[in-house]
XYZ file of C-alpha atoms in Angstrom:
259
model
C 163.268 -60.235 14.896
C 162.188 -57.651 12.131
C 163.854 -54.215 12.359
C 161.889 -51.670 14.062
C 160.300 -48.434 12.354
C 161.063 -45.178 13.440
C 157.322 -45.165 13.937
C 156.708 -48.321 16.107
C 159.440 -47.146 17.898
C 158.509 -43.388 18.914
C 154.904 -44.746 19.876
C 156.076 -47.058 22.292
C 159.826 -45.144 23.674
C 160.069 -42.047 25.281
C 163.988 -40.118 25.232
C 163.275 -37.260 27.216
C 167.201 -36.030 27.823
C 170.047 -36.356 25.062
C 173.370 -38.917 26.131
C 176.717 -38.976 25.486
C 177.647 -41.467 22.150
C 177.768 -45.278 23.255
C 175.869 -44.209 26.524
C 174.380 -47.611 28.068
C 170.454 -47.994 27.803
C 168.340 -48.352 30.232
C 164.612 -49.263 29.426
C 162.202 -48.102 32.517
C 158.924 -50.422 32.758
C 156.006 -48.718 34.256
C 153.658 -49.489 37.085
C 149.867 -50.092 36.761
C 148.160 -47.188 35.702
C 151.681 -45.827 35.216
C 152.990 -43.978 32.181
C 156.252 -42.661 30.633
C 156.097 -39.230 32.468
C 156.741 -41.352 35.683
C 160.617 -41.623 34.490
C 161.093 -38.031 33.650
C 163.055 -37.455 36.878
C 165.069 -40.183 36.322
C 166.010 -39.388 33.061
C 166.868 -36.089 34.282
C 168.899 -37.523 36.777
C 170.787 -39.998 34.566
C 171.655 -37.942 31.595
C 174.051 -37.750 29.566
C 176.101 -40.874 31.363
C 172.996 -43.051 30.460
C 170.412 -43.419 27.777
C 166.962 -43.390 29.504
C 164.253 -44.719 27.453
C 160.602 -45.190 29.155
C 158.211 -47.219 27.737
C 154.603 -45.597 26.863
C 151.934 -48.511 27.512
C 148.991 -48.013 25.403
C 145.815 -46.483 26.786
C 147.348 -43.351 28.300
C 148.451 -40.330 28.006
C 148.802 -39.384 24.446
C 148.000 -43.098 23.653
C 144.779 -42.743 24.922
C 142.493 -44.233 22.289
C 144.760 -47.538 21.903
C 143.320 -50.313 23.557
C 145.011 -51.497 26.665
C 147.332 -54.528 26.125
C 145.236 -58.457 27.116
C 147.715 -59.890 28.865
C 151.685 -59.311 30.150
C 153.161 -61.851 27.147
C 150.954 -59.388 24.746
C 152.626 -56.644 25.972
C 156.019 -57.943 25.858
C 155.851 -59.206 23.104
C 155.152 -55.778 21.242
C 157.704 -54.460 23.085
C 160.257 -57.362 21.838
C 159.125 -56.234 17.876
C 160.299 -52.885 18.375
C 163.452 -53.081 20.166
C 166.071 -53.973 17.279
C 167.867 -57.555 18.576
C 171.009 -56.481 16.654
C 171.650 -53.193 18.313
C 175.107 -53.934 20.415
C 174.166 -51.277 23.167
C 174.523 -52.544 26.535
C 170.817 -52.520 27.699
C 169.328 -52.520 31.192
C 165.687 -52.996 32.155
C 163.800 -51.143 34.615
C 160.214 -52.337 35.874
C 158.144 -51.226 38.811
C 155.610 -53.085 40.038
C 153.958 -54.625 36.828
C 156.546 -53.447 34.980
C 158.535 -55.759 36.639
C 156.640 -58.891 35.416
C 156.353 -57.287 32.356
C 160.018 -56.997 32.526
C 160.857 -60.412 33.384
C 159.079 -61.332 30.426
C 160.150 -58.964 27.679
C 164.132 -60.380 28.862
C 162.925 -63.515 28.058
C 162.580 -62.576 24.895
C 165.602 -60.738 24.619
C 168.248 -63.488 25.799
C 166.128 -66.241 23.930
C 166.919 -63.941 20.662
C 170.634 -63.372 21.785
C 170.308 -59.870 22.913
C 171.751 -60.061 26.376
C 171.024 -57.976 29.110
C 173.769 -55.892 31.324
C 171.085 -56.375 34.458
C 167.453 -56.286 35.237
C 166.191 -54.115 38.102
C 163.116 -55.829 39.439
C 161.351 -53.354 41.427
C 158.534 -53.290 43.821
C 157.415 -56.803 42.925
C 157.603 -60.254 44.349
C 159.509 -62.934 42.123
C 157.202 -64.752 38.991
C 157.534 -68.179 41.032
C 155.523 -66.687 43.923
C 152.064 -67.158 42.658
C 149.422 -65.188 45.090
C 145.832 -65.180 44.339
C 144.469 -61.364 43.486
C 141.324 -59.946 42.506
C 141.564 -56.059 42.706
C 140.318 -55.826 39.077
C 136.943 -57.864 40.259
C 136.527 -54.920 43.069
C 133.861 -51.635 41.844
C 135.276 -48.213 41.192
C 135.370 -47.519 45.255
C 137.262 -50.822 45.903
C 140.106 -50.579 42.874
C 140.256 -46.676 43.727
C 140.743 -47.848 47.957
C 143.458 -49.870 46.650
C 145.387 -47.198 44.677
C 144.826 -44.872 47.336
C 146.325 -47.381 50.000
C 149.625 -48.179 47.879
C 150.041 -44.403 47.381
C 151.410 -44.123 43.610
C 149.052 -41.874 42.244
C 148.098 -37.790 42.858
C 145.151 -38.300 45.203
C 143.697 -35.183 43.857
C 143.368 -37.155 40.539
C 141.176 -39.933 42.210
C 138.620 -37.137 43.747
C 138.458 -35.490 39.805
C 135.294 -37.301 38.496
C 136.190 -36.238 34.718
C 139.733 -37.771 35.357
C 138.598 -41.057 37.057
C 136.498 -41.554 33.916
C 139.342 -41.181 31.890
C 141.776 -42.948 33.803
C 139.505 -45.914 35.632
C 139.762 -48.436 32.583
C 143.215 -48.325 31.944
C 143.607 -49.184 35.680
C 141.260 -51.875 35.631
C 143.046 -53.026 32.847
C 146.420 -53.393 34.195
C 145.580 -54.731 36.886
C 143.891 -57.529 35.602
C 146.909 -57.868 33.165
C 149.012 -58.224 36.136
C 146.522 -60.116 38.523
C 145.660 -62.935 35.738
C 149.706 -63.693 34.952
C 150.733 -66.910 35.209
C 154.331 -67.124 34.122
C 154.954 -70.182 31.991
C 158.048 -72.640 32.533
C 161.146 -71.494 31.154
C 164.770 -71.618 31.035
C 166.468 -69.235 34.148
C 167.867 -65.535 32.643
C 171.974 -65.934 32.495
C 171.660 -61.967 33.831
C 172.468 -60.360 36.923
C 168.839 -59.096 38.730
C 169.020 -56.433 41.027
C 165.679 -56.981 43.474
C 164.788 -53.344 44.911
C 161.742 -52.984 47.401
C 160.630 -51.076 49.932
C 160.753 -51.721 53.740
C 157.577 -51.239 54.318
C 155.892 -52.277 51.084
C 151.887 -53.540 51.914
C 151.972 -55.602 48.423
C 156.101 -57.185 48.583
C 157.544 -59.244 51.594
C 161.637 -58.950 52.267
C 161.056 -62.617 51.100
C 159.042 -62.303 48.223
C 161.718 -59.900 47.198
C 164.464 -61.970 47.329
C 162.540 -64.732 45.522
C 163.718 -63.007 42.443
C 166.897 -64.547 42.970
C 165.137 -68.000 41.740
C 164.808 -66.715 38.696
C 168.560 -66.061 37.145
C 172.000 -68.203 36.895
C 173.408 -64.792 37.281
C 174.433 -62.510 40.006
C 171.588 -61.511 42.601
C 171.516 -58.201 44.793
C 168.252 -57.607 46.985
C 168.580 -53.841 47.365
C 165.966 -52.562 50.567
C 164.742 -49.121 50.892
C 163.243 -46.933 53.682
C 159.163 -46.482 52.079
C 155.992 -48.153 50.649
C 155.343 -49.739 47.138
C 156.421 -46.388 45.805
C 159.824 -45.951 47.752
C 161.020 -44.669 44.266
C 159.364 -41.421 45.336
C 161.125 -40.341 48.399
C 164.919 -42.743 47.989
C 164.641 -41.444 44.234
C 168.162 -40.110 44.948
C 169.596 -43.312 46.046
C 168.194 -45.425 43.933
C 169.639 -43.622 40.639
C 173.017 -43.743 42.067
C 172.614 -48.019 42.670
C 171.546 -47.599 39.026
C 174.475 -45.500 37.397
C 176.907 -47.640 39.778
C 175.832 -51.022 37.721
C 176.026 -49.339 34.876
C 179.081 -47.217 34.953
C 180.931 -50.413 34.181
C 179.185 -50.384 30.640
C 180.161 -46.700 30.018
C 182.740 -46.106 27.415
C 185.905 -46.129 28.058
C 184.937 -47.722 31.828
C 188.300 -49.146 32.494
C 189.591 -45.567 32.545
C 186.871 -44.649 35.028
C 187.639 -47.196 37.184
């Protein structure tokens, strides 16, 4: 894999907070419609014990005028080019929702390239082998915007803003036919550990379809279940950043004296 530029990498990576030297990394994946911002608090909440970078998906924000990426390999694959394969800093992944799959995808990548991964948080998603037929993409403005509305992840006073919903309506219809249209192709399990976190009451993820995740590494497997919706992260965000730092306290410097 080619070195990344200081270029490619600032367009894609956002480091909101400073760590500590040899900190471990942990890459957040964003939902549909989703952007960088959405990991501010947990960057907050992580720093200076761990190096938070969130990805910024094209078509938002200020990456506005970059087309949306066609497909989940597509955007893994970009992210893959500008994460540097020799860099020895224990890295976690992050994904919620689509960011999950997109996730799963981009740590293909990574262990197939010998870049292994400390663990892989698979959030608010069902597991790649549990194919479901979707169509929310097909739906009109009304329909997709019902659906956001029901799964609760985005400031409903955006959706009644009819100069926002023209900005932000395409990228959303984007994603989710990225994520609707994914059809993971056969591949070797990740050697990993996944950590499977949903919530109890999620409309989209079963218990089961959580745990399915589990198919999907010769590694360890935790299913992690919180009190909430799709978007538990909002209301267990305390909780959840401590399962996070627990896993990877053990890749701190110096761990063994923390132990």
């Amino acid at each position: 894999m080619a070195n990344r530029s200081s270029a490619e990498h600032k367009l894609w990576m956002r480091n909101f907070h400073p760590s500590s030297p040899g900190a471990p990394r942990l890459l957040c994946l964003p939902h549909a419609g989703g952007s960088a911002s959405f990991y501010f608090p947990v960057s907050a909440a992580m720093a200076p014990e761990v190096d938070v970078l969130a990805v910024q998906y094209p078509g938002r924000q200020d990456r506005r005028l970059d087309p949306p990426a066609e497909s989940v390999e597509a955007l893994a694959d970009e992210l893959f080019r500008v994460l540097d394969s020799q860099d020895e800093t224990p890295l976690a992944l992050f994904g919620h929702s689509m960011g999950a799959v997109v996730g799963f995808e981009l740590a293909r990548r990574l262990e197939a390239a010998g870049r292994p991964l400390a663990v892989f948080f698979a959030s608010g998603r069902r597991g790649p082998s549990r194919v479901r037929s979707e169509s929310v993409h097909r739906r009109d403005d009304v329909g997709l915007i019902e659906e956001v509305k029901k799964l609760n992840g985005t400031d409903l006073a955006l959706l009644d803003d009819e100069e926002m919903l023209q900005m932000i309506m395409p990228v959303l219809r984007a994603d989710y036919r990225l994520v609707e249209t994914y059809q993971p192709a056969p591949g070797p399990q990740l050697s990993c550990p996944i950590v499977a976190m949903t919530g109890d009451a999620d409309p989209r993820v079963t218990i089961d379809e959580g745990r399915s995740w589990s198919e999907e590494t010769s590694g360890a497997f935790e299913l992690l279940v919180h009190p909430g919706g799709h978007f538990y992260l909002a209301s267990q965000q305390r909780a959840v950043n401590a399962q996070i730092r627990e896993y990877l306290r053990k890749f701190a410097p110096h761990a063994e004296a923390q132990v």
